Amino acid sequence: MSRAVSQQADEQWFTSLDPRTAEVIGKHRVHSPIEVRAAATRARTAAQWWGGLDHAERKRRLDAWRALILRRLDDIVELVCAETGKPLDDARLELVLVVDHLHWAARNAEKVLRRRRVSPGKLMFNQAATVEYLPMGVVGVIGPWNYPAFTPMGSIAYALAAGNAVVFKPSELTPGVGEWLASTFAEVVPEHPVLTVVTGFGATGAALCRSGVDKVAFTGSTATGKRVMAACAESLTPVLVECGGKDPLIVDSDADLEAAAEAAVWGAMSNAGQTCVGVERVYVVDSVADRFTELVVRRARKLKPGGQATAHLGPITMPEQVGIIRSHIADALDKGGRALVGGLDSVRPPYVEPVVLADVPEDSAAITEETFGPTLTINRVSTVDEAVELANATRYGLGATVFSRSRGPELARRLRCGMVSVNGVVSFAGIASLPFGGVGDSGFGRIHGADGLREFARPQSVTRRRFWAPLQPNTFARANGTLRRLVRLTRLLYRR
Ligand code: NDP
């Protein structure tokens, strides 16, 4: 990556840049594997302290952090804009979601994780059985640049609320956002480094996987996710892997076409298409395809990218992505797709103007690979069943959108993916109680919601004998015939 790297004494530094202007935003350390391991070791002591607090005290601290983030919202919004280039309102939306998730995680951690009684069953009626979700210890979080606050906070907030310390490695493109999160957290939790940040490139992330942390929560591309898993496998460190997607939007014959078109355009183009759950492919039923396409085209033509705070779309944050976007457009056109809005000329680094492609062959890269730019394909299908089939014909399975007045939930259930919005787009990301994650090449494990809290906890089962049961099978001193009587009892209890 084209970051300027400098050496000062034994230390390496790199710069973060504003992708709109190439202006230097900040200077950050390239943390070495030794420094990463030291950070994980310090975090372990912090984890013992933080994990030893009760839920109420952790909630109090997390609420104080939320209040501080809200007081300084303009600062972090500005930093997100500077490091990613995204328009002001995109960054505001991102931070609103951060605050909402932090609130939910802090408020619900005790209810979800505390010790609760479970039935011991008929044969073990003399036992009192409980399960409690205890902190794992230290969680390593590796984050991407496209939502540099919202995405990692989906792991960080839930891991902290579950009583863990966190060592966070932000993307090399957005290290300042990571440092801002850690420094504001330290203001409300000054006692120990419960949330620390290590910065650098891929090697720093790889070192975090090998640093002795108790779990790694990774969000990024599928290719890197596989490398993270391989590194974690060396020490049997559990991983949560949130990767990319190729999310479909299905338009049924009875859909509200205005709403579907608006959702398709916003889902595909907002944040310049750099959204893991962004809309990349549309399958629209023939009978409404002309009208829907017309509505999409009209909307997409009005959108203009730019560097000003009020632009519809910002730049492509990662320079290397521009080539991928261009190649997907070229491949779609070469294979017979039609450009309805824009085309190859729309790619003007660091910006890409909206591109809408129609009749794109299903084997072209614009359909099979994550494009991660402001592009959208619209393909017609004869039935909504065909739409479901094509939507599922991908290695990815992150999110999806369905527009249908009568069959929304039914179609949603048939989609092979982790999350579906019906008659809305990306709505699931804003509902903190809904687990977030994918299947297939989109990864596994869940952030957000109760599942997201449990993802960062180890369930501990405890059972206590309340009294001696008449039958004692678990001892060499058991009476003759104990097992015969137990079998008779089992038959009696479970024969139907
Ligand atoms: P990358 O996979 O390039 O990087 C993700 C993170 O991993 C970065 O911090 C990166 O560091 C780090 N990293 C790179 N190499 C290694 C390694 N060998 N070991 C450990 N860590 C490493 O993804 P992007 O940052 O480009 O993010 C975009 C991707 O993220 C898209 O595919 C998008 O769909 C996905 N994404 C998924 C989401 C989800 O929840 N499912 C949400 C948001 C994004 P560095 O930047 O320094 O190279």
Coordinates of C-alpha atoms and ligand atoms in Angstrom, one line a residue:
M1 CA 0.0 0.0 0.0
S2 CA 1.3 3.5 -0.8
R3 CA 1.7 4.7 2.7
A4 CA 4.8 6.7 3.5
V5 CA 6.9 4.7 6.0
S6 CA 9.7 6.4 7.9
Q7 CA 12.3 5.2 10.4
Q8 CA 13.2 7.0 13.6
A9 CA 15.8 5.3 15.7
D10 CA 14.5 1.8 16.1
E11 CA 10.9 2.8 15.4
Q12 CA 9.0 2.6 12.1
W13 CA 6.2 5.1 11.5
F14 CA 3.6 5.5 8.7
T15 CA 1.2 8.3 7.7
S16 CA -2.5 8.2 7.2
L17 CA -3.7 10.3 4.3
D18 CA -6.9 12.1 3.3
P19 CA -7.8 10.1 0.2
R20 CA -9.5 13.2 -1.3
T21 CA -6.3 15.4 -1.2
A22 CA -3.4 13.0 -0.2
E23 CA -2.9 15.4 2.7
V24 CA -1.2 13.8 5.7
I25 CA -3.7 13.4 8.5
G26 CA -1.5 11.7 11.1
K27 CA 1.6 9.7 11.9
H28 CA 1.4 6.3 13.5
R29 CA 3.7 3.6 14.7
V30 CA 4.3 0.4 12.9
H31 CA 4.1 -1.8 15.9
S32 CA 6.4 -4.8 15.8
P33 CA 5.4 -8.3 16.8
I34 CA 7.3 -7.9 20.1
E35 CA 5.3 -4.7 20.8
V36 CA 2.0 -6.4 19.9
R37 CA 2.8 -9.3 22.2
A38 CA 3.6 -6.8 25.0
A39 CA 0.3 -5.0 24.4
A40 CA -1.5 -8.3 24.7
T41 CA 0.3 -9.1 27.9
R42 CA -0.6 -5.7 29.4
A43 CA -4.1 -6.3 28.3
R44 CA -4.2 -9.6 30.2
T45 CA -3.7 -7.8 33.5
A46 CA -6.3 -5.2 32.5
A47 CA -8.7 -8.1 31.6
Q48 CA -8.4 -9.6 35.1
W49 CA -9.3 -6.2 36.6
W50 CA -12.1 -5.4 34.1
G51 CA -13.5 -8.9 34.1
G52 CA -13.5 -8.8 37.9
L53 CA -15.8 -5.7 38.0
D54 CA -19.5 -6.5 38.2
H55 CA -21.8 -5.9 35.2
A56 CA -23.2 -2.7 36.8
E57 CA -19.8 -1.1 37.1
R58 CA -18.8 -2.0 33.6
K59 CA -22.1 -0.6 32.3
R60 CA -21.5 2.6 34.2
R61 CA -18.1 3.0 32.5
L62 CA -19.4 2.1 29.1
D63 CA -22.3 4.5 29.5
A64 CA -19.7 7.2 30.4
W65 CA -17.8 6.4 27.3
R66 CA -21.0 6.7 25.2
A67 CA -21.7 10.1 26.7
L68 CA -18.1 11.2 26.0
I69 CA -18.4 10.0 22.4
L70 CA -21.6 12.0 22.0
R71 CA -20.0 15.1 23.5
R72 CA -17.1 14.8 21.0
L73 CA -19.2 13.5 18.1
D74 CA -18.1 16.3 15.8
D75 CA -14.4 15.5 16.4
I76 CA -14.7 11.8 15.5
V77 CA -17.0 12.5 12.6
E78 CA -14.4 14.9 11.2
L79 CA -11.6 12.3 11.7
V80 CA -13.7 9.6 10.0
C81 CA -14.3 12.0 7.0
A82 CA -10.6 12.9 6.9
E83 CA -9.3 9.3 6.9
T84 CA -11.9 7.7 4.6
G85 CA -12.9 10.8 2.5
K86 CA -16.6 10.0 3.1
P87 CA -19.2 12.8 3.1
L88 CA -20.1 14.3 6.4
D89 CA -23.6 12.7 6.6
D90 CA -22.2 9.2 5.9
A91 CA -19.8 9.6 8.9
R92 CA -22.6 11.0 11.1
L93 CA -24.8 8.0 10.3
E94 CA -21.9 5.7 11.1
L95 CA -21.4 7.3 14.5
V96 CA -25.1 7.3 15.4
L97 CA -25.0 3.5 14.9
V98 CA -21.8 3.3 17.1
V99 CA -23.7 5.0 19.9
D100 CA -26.8 2.9 19.6
H101 CA -24.8 -0.4 19.7
L102 CA -22.7 0.7 22.6
H103 CA -25.9 1.5 24.5
W104 CA -27.4 -1.9 23.7
A105 CA -24.3 -3.9 24.6
A106 CA -23.9 -2.1 27.9
R107 CA -27.5 -2.4 28.8
N108 CA -28.0 -6.0 27.9
A109 CA -24.8 -7.7 28.9
E110 CA -25.9 -8.6 32.4
K111 CA -29.3 -10.0 31.2
V112 CA -27.7 -12.1 28.5
L113 CA -24.6 -13.3 30.3
R114 CA -25.5 -13.7 33.9
R115 CA -25.8 -17.0 35.7
R116 CA -29.1 -18.6 35.0
R117 CA -30.7 -21.9 36.1
V118 CA -31.4 -24.5 33.5
S119 CA -33.5 -27.6 34.0
P120 CA -31.4 -30.6 35.1
G121 CA -33.7 -33.0 33.3
K122 CA -35.8 -35.9 34.7
L123 CA -32.9 -38.3 35.5
M124 CA -30.8 -35.7 37.3
F125 CA -33.6 -34.1 39.2
N126 CA -31.4 -34.0 42.4
Q127 CA -29.1 -31.4 40.7
A128 CA -29.3 -27.6 40.5
A129 CA -27.8 -26.7 37.1
T130 CA -26.7 -23.3 36.0
V131 CA -24.9 -21.7 33.0
E132 CA -23.0 -18.5 33.1
Y133 CA -21.2 -16.6 30.3
L134 CA -17.8 -15.5 31.6
P135 CA -15.3 -13.2 30.0
M136 CA -12.8 -14.9 27.7
G137 CA -9.9 -12.6 28.7
V138 CA -8.3 -10.6 25.9
V139 CA -9.9 -10.2 22.5
G140 CA -7.9 -9.1 19.5
V141 CA -10.0 -7.1 17.1
I142 CA -8.8 -6.5 13.5
G143 CA -10.9 -3.9 11.6
P144 CA -11.3 -2.6 8.0
W145 CA -11.3 1.0 6.8
N146 CA -14.8 1.4 5.2
Y147 CA -16.6 1.9 8.4
P148 CA -13.6 2.5 10.7
A149 CA -15.7 3.2 13.8
F150 CA -18.9 1.2 13.3
T151 CA -17.5 -2.0 12.1
P152 CA -14.8 -2.7 14.8
M153 CA -17.2 -1.3 17.4
G154 CA -19.5 -4.2 16.6
S155 CA -16.8 -6.4 18.2
I156 CA -15.2 -3.9 20.6
A157 CA -18.4 -2.8 22.4
Y158 CA -19.7 -6.3 22.8
A159 CA -16.4 -7.8 23.9
L160 CA -15.9 -5.0 26.5
A161 CA -19.5 -5.4 27.7
A162 CA -18.9 -9.1 28.1
G163 CA -16.0 -8.3 30.4
N164 CA -13.0 -8.7 28.1
A165 CA -10.0 -6.4 27.5
V166 CA -9.5 -5.6 23.8
V167 CA -6.4 -5.0 21.7
F168 CA -7.5 -3.4 18.5
K169 CA -5.6 -3.3 15.2
P170 CA -7.3 -0.7 12.9
S171 CA -6.8 -0.7 9.1
E172 CA -3.6 1.1 8.1
L173 CA -5.9 3.5 6.2
T174 CA -7.8 4.6 9.4
P175 CA -5.4 4.3 12.4
G176 CA -6.4 7.7 13.8
V177 CA -10.0 6.5 14.3
G178 CA -8.7 3.5 16.2
E179 CA -6.5 5.7 18.4
W180 CA -9.3 8.1 19.1
L181 CA -11.6 5.3 20.3
A182 CA -8.9 4.0 22.6
S183 CA -7.9 7.4 24.0
T184 CA -11.5 8.4 24.8
F185 CA -12.1 5.0 26.4
A186 CA -9.0 5.6 28.6
E187 CA -10.5 8.8 29.8
V188 CA -13.4 6.9 31.4
V189 CA -11.4 3.8 32.3
P190 CA -8.0 5.3 33.3
E191 CA -7.0 2.5 35.7
H192 CA -5.8 -0.2 33.2
P193 CA -5.3 -0.4 29.4
V194 CA -8.6 -2.3 28.9
L195 CA -8.8 -1.0 25.3
T196 CA -5.5 -0.6 23.5
V197 CA -4.6 0.0 19.9
V198 CA -1.8 -1.4 17.9
T199 CA -1.2 0.2 14.5
G200 CA 0.7 -0.8 11.4
F201 CA 0.2 -3.0 8.3
G202 CA -0.9 -6.6 7.7
A203 CA 2.1 -7.9 9.7
T204 CA 0.9 -6.1 12.8
G205 CA -2.5 -7.8 12.4
A206 CA -0.8 -11.2 11.9
A207 CA 1.3 -10.6 15.0
L208 CA -2.0 -9.9 17.0
C209 CA -3.2 -13.3 15.9
R210 CA -0.1 -14.9 17.3
S211 CA 0.1 -12.7 20.5
G212 CA -1.6 -15.0 22.9
V213 CA -5.0 -13.3 22.8
D214 CA -8.0 -15.5 23.7
K215 CA -10.0 -14.8 20.6
V216 CA -9.6 -12.8 17.4
A217 CA -12.5 -10.9 15.8
F218 CA -11.6 -10.1 12.3
T219 CA -13.5 -8.0 9.8
G220 CA -12.1 -7.5 6.3
S221 CA -11.8 -9.3 3.0
T222 CA -12.2 -13.1 2.6
A223 CA -8.6 -13.5 1.4
T224 CA -7.2 -11.9 4.6
G225 CA -9.8 -13.7 6.7
K226 CA -8.3 -17.0 5.5
R227 CA -4.8 -15.8 6.5
V228 CA -6.1 -14.7 9.9
M229 CA -7.7 -18.2 10.4
A230 CA -4.5 -19.9 9.4
A231 CA -2.4 -17.8 11.9
C232 CA -4.9 -18.4 14.7
A233 CA -5.0 -22.2 14.0
E234 CA -1.3 -22.4 15.0
S235 CA -2.3 -21.8 18.6
L236 CA -6.0 -23.0 18.4
T237 CA -7.1 -19.4 19.0
P238 CA -10.8 -19.1 18.2
V239 CA -11.8 -16.7 15.5
L240 CA -14.8 -14.7 14.4
V241 CA -14.6 -13.9 10.7
E242 CA -16.7 -11.2 9.1
C243 CA -15.9 -10.9 5.4
G244 CA -17.2 -9.4 2.3
G245 CA -20.4 -10.0 0.4
K246 CA -22.2 -9.7 -2.9
D247 CA -25.5 -8.8 -1.6
P248 CA -28.6 -9.2 -3.8
L249 CA -31.8 -7.2 -3.9
I250 CA -34.9 -9.0 -5.2
V251 CA -37.8 -7.0 -6.6
D252 CA -41.0 -9.0 -6.7
S253 CA -43.9 -8.2 -9.1
D254 CA -46.0 -6.7 -6.4
A255 CA -43.1 -4.5 -4.9
D256 CA -43.4 -0.8 -4.2
L257 CA -41.1 0.1 -7.1
E258 CA -40.3 3.7 -6.0
A259 CA -39.1 2.4 -2.6
A260 CA -37.3 -0.5 -4.2
A261 CA -35.4 1.8 -6.6
E262 CA -34.5 4.2 -3.9
A263 CA -33.2 1.3 -1.7
A264 CA -31.2 -0.2 -4.6
V265 CA -29.5 3.1 -5.4
W266 CA -28.8 4.0 -1.8
G267 CA -27.8 0.5 -0.9
A268 CA -25.4 0.4 -3.9
M269 CA -24.0 3.9 -4.0
S270 CA -23.9 5.3 -0.4
N271 CA -20.5 5.3 1.1
A272 CA -19.4 5.1 -2.6
G273 CA -20.4 1.4 -2.5
Q274 CA -17.8 0.6 0.0
T275 CA -20.2 -1.3 2.3
C276 CA -19.9 -5.0 3.1
V277 CA -23.7 -5.3 3.1
G278 CA -24.1 -2.9 0.2
V279 CA -26.4 -3.8 -2.7
E280 CA -24.3 -5.1 -5.6
R281 CA -26.8 -7.2 -7.6
V282 CA -30.5 -6.7 -8.4
Y283 CA -32.8 -9.4 -9.6
V284 CA -36.1 -7.9 -10.8
V285 CA -39.2 -9.8 -12.1
D286 CA -39.8 -9.2 -15.8
S287 CA -43.2 -7.7 -15.4
V288 CA -41.9 -4.7 -13.4
A289 CA -38.4 -4.6 -14.7
D290 CA -38.8 -1.7 -17.2
R291 CA -40.4 0.6 -14.7
F292 CA -38.0 -0.3 -11.8
T293 CA -34.9 0.2 -14.1
E294 CA -36.2 3.6 -15.2
L295 CA -36.6 4.7 -11.6
V296 CA -33.1 3.5 -10.7
V297 CA -31.5 5.2 -13.7
R298 CA -33.2 8.4 -13.0
R299 CA -32.0 8.4 -9.4
A300 CA -28.4 7.2 -10.1
R301 CA -27.9 9.9 -12.7
K302 CA -28.4 12.6 -10.1
L303 CA -25.6 11.4 -7.8
K304 CA -22.3 13.1 -8.0
P305 CA -19.1 12.1 -6.3
G306 CA -16.7 14.7 -4.8
G307 CA -14.5 15.8 -2.0
Q308 CA -16.9 18.4 -0.5
A309 CA -18.7 17.5 2.8
T310 CA -22.0 17.6 1.1
A311 CA -21.2 15.3 -1.9
H312 CA -23.4 12.3 -2.5
L313 CA -20.4 10.0 -2.6
G314 CA -16.8 10.4 -1.5
P315 CA -13.7 8.9 -3.0
I316 CA -12.7 5.3 -3.2
T317 CA -10.7 5.2 0.1
M318 CA -8.3 2.4 -0.9
P319 CA -6.5 3.4 -4.1
E320 CA -6.0 -0.3 -5.2
Q321 CA -9.8 -0.9 -5.2
V322 CA -10.2 1.5 -8.2
G323 CA -8.5 -1.1 -10.5
I324 CA -10.9 -3.8 -9.3
I325 CA -14.0 -1.7 -9.9
R326 CA -12.7 -0.8 -13.4
S327 CA -12.0 -4.4 -14.2
H328 CA -15.5 -5.5 -13.1
I329 CA -17.2 -2.9 -15.3
A330 CA -14.9 -3.8 -18.2
D331 CA -15.6 -7.6 -17.8
A332 CA -19.4 -7.0 -17.6
L333 CA -19.4 -4.9 -20.8
D334 CA -17.0 -7.3 -22.6
K335 CA -19.4 -10.2 -21.8
G336 CA -22.4 -8.4 -23.2
G337 CA -23.7 -6.3 -20.3
R338 CA -25.2 -2.9 -21.1
A339 CA -24.2 0.3 -19.3
L340 CA -27.4 2.3 -18.4
V341 CA -25.6 4.8 -16.2
G342 CA -21.9 5.6 -16.6
G343 CA -19.4 3.1 -17.8
L344 CA -15.6 2.8 -17.9
D345 CA -15.3 6.6 -18.1
S346 CA -17.0 6.9 -14.7
V347 CA -13.8 5.7 -13.1
R348 CA -11.8 8.9 -12.4
P349 CA -9.6 8.2 -9.4
P350 CA -10.0 8.8 -6.6
Y351 CA -13.7 9.1 -7.5
V352 CA -16.0 6.7 -9.3
E353 CA -19.3 8.0 -10.6
P354 CA -22.4 5.8 -10.3
V355 CA -22.5 2.9 -12.8
V356 CA -25.6 0.9 -13.5
L357 CA -25.2 -2.2 -15.6
A358 CA -28.0 -4.3 -17.1
D359 CA -28.2 -7.9 -18.5
V360 CA -24.9 -8.8 -17.0
P361 CA -23.9 -12.4 -17.6
E362 CA -24.0 -14.4 -14.4
D363 CA -20.4 -15.6 -14.8
S364 CA -18.9 -12.1 -15.0
A365 CA -16.9 -10.6 -12.2
A366 CA -19.5 -7.9 -11.6
I367 CA -21.8 -10.7 -10.5
T368 CA -19.5 -13.2 -8.8
E369 CA -16.9 -11.0 -7.0
E370 CA -17.3 -8.2 -4.5
T371 CA -16.9 -4.9 -6.4
F372 CA -16.9 -2.5 -3.5
G373 CA -17.7 0.5 -5.6
P374 CA -20.7 2.6 -6.6
T375 CA -21.9 0.1 -9.2
L376 CA -25.1 -1.9 -9.5
T377 CA -26.1 -4.7 -11.8
I378 CA -29.8 -5.2 -12.8
N379 CA -30.8 -8.5 -14.2
R380 CA -34.3 -9.6 -15.2
V381 CA -35.8 -12.9 -14.1
S382 CA -39.0 -14.5 -15.2
T383 CA -40.2 -15.5 -11.7
V384 CA -39.2 -14.5 -8.1
D385 CA -38.2 -18.2 -7.6
E386 CA -35.5 -17.7 -10.3
A387 CA -34.4 -14.5 -8.4
V388 CA -33.9 -16.5 -5.2
E389 CA -32.0 -19.2 -7.1
L390 CA -29.6 -16.6 -8.7
A391 CA -29.3 -14.6 -5.4
N392 CA -28.1 -17.8 -3.7
A393 CA -25.7 -18.8 -6.5
T394 CA -22.7 -17.1 -4.9
R395 CA -19.9 -18.2 -2.6
Y396 CA -20.8 -15.2 -0.4
G397 CA -23.8 -15.0 2.0
L398 CA -23.8 -11.8 4.0
G399 CA -26.9 -9.8 3.7
A400 CA -29.8 -9.4 1.2
T401 CA -32.8 -7.2 0.5
V402 CA -36.3 -8.2 -0.6
F403 CA -39.0 -5.9 -1.9
S404 CA -42.3 -7.7 -2.0
R405 CA -45.7 -6.7 -0.6
S406 CA -47.0 -10.2 -0.1
R407 CA -44.1 -12.6 0.2
G408 CA -41.2 -10.8 1.9
P409 CA -40.6 -13.0 5.0
E410 CA -41.1 -16.2 2.9
L411 CA -38.6 -15.1 0.3
A412 CA -36.2 -14.0 3.0
R413 CA -36.2 -17.4 4.6
R414 CA -35.1 -19.0 1.3
L415 CA -32.0 -16.8 1.0
R416 CA -28.7 -18.3 2.0
C417 CA -27.3 -15.5 4.0
G418 CA -27.0 -14.1 7.5
M419 CA -29.4 -11.1 7.4
V420 CA -32.3 -9.9 5.2
S421 CA -34.1 -6.5 5.1
V422 CA -37.6 -6.7 3.7
N423 CA -39.0 -3.6 2.1
G424 CA -36.0 -1.6 3.4
V425 CA -32.3 -1.7 2.9
V426 CA -29.5 -2.6 5.4
S427 CA -32.0 -2.0 8.2
F428 CA -30.7 -5.0 10.1
A429 CA -27.3 -3.2 10.8
G430 CA -29.2 -0.5 12.8
I431 CA -31.0 -3.0 15.0
A432 CA -28.6 -3.7 17.8
S433 CA -30.5 -6.8 19.0
L434 CA -30.1 -8.6 15.7
P435 CA -27.0 -10.7 15.2
F436 CA -24.8 -9.7 12.3
G437 CA -22.7 -12.0 10.2
G438 CA -22.6 -14.3 7.2
V439 CA -22.2 -17.7 5.8
G440 CA -19.8 -19.2 3.2
D441 CA -17.1 -16.8 2.0
S442 CA -18.8 -14.0 4.1
G443 CA -17.4 -15.7 7.2
F444 CA -18.9 -17.1 10.4
G445 CA -19.7 -16.1 13.9
R446 CA -21.9 -13.2 14.9
I447 CA -21.4 -9.7 16.2
H448 CA -24.3 -7.6 17.6
G449 CA -27.2 -8.7 19.8
A450 CA -27.2 -11.5 22.4
D451 CA -25.3 -13.8 20.0
G452 CA -22.7 -11.0 19.7
L453 CA -22.2 -10.8 23.5
R454 CA -22.0 -14.6 23.8
E455 CA -19.5 -14.7 21.0
F456 CA -17.0 -13.0 23.4
A457 CA -17.8 -15.2 26.4
R458 CA -17.1 -18.7 27.5
P459 CA -20.1 -20.6 28.7
Q460 CA -19.5 -22.2 32.1
S461 CA -21.8 -25.0 33.2
V462 CA -22.0 -25.8 36.9
T463 CA -24.2 -28.4 38.5
R464 CA -24.7 -28.8 42.3
R465 CA -26.0 -31.9 44.0
R466 CA -28.9 -30.8 46.1
F467 CA -29.6 -34.2 47.7
W468 CA -28.6 -37.9 47.2
A469 CA -30.8 -39.5 44.5
P470 CA -32.1 -43.0 45.3
L471 CA -30.1 -44.4 42.4
Q472 CA -26.3 -43.8 42.3
P473 CA -24.9 -45.0 39.0
N474 CA -21.7 -42.8 39.1
T475 CA -19.8 -44.8 41.7
F476 CA -18.0 -48.2 42.0
A477 CA -19.9 -48.5 45.3
R478 CA -23.3 -48.6 43.6
A479 CA -25.7 -51.3 44.7
N480 CA -26.2 -54.4 42.6
G481 CA -29.0 -53.8 40.0
T482 CA -28.7 -50.0 40.0
L483 CA -28.2 -49.8 36.3
R484 CA -31.0 -52.4 35.6
R485 CA -33.3 -50.1 37.7
L486 CA -32.0 -47.0 35.8
V487 CA -32.8 -48.6 32.5
R488 CA -36.3 -49.5 33.7
L489 CA -36.8 -45.9 34.9
T490 CA -35.5 -44.6 31.5
R491 CA -38.0 -46.8 29.6
L492 CA -40.8 -45.6 31.8
L493 CA -39.9 -41.9 31.4
Y494 CA -39.0 -41.9 27.7
R495 CA -41.0 -44.7 26.0
R496 CA -43.0 -42.1 24.1
Ligands
NDP1 P1 -8.5 -6.3 4.5 O1 -8.8 -7.8 4.5 O2 -7.5 -5.9 3.5 O3 -8.0 -5.8 5.9 C1 -8.7 -6.0 7.0 C2 -7.8 -5.8 8.2 O4 -6.9 -7.0 8.3 C3 -6.9 -4.6 8.2 O5 -6.7 -4.1 9.5 C4 -5.6 -5.2 7.7 O6 -4.5 -4.4 8.0 C5 -5.6 -6.5 8.4 N1 -4.7 -7.5 7.8 C6 -4.1 -7.5 6.6 N2 -3.3 -8.6 6.4 C7 -3.4 -9.3 7.6 C8 -2.8 -10.5 8.0 N3 -2.1 -11.2 7.3 N4 -3.1 -10.9 9.3 C9 -4.0 -10.2 10.1 N5 -4.5 -9.0 9.7 C10 -4.2 -8.6 8.5 O7 -9.9 -5.6 4.3 P2 -10.2 -4.1 4.1 O8 -9.6 -3.3 5.2 O9 -9.8 -3.8 2.7 O10 -11.8 -4.0 4.3 C11 -12.7 -4.2 3.3 C12 -13.3 -5.6 3.4 O11 -13.9 -5.7 4.6 C13 -14.3 -5.8 2.3 O12 -14.2 -7.1 1.8 C14 -15.6 -5.7 3.1 O13 -16.7 -6.4 2.6 C15 -15.2 -6.3 4.4 N6 -16.1 -5.9 5.5 C16 -16.9 -6.8 6.1 C17 -17.8 -6.4 7.1 C18 -18.6 -7.4 7.8 O14 -19.1 -7.2 8.9 N7 -18.8 -8.6 7.2 C19 -17.9 -5.0 7.5 C20 -17.0 -4.1 6.8 C21 -16.2 -4.6 5.9 P3 -4.0 -3.3 6.9 O15 -5.1 -2.4 6.6 O16 -2.9 -2.6 7.6 O17 -3.5 -4.1 5.7

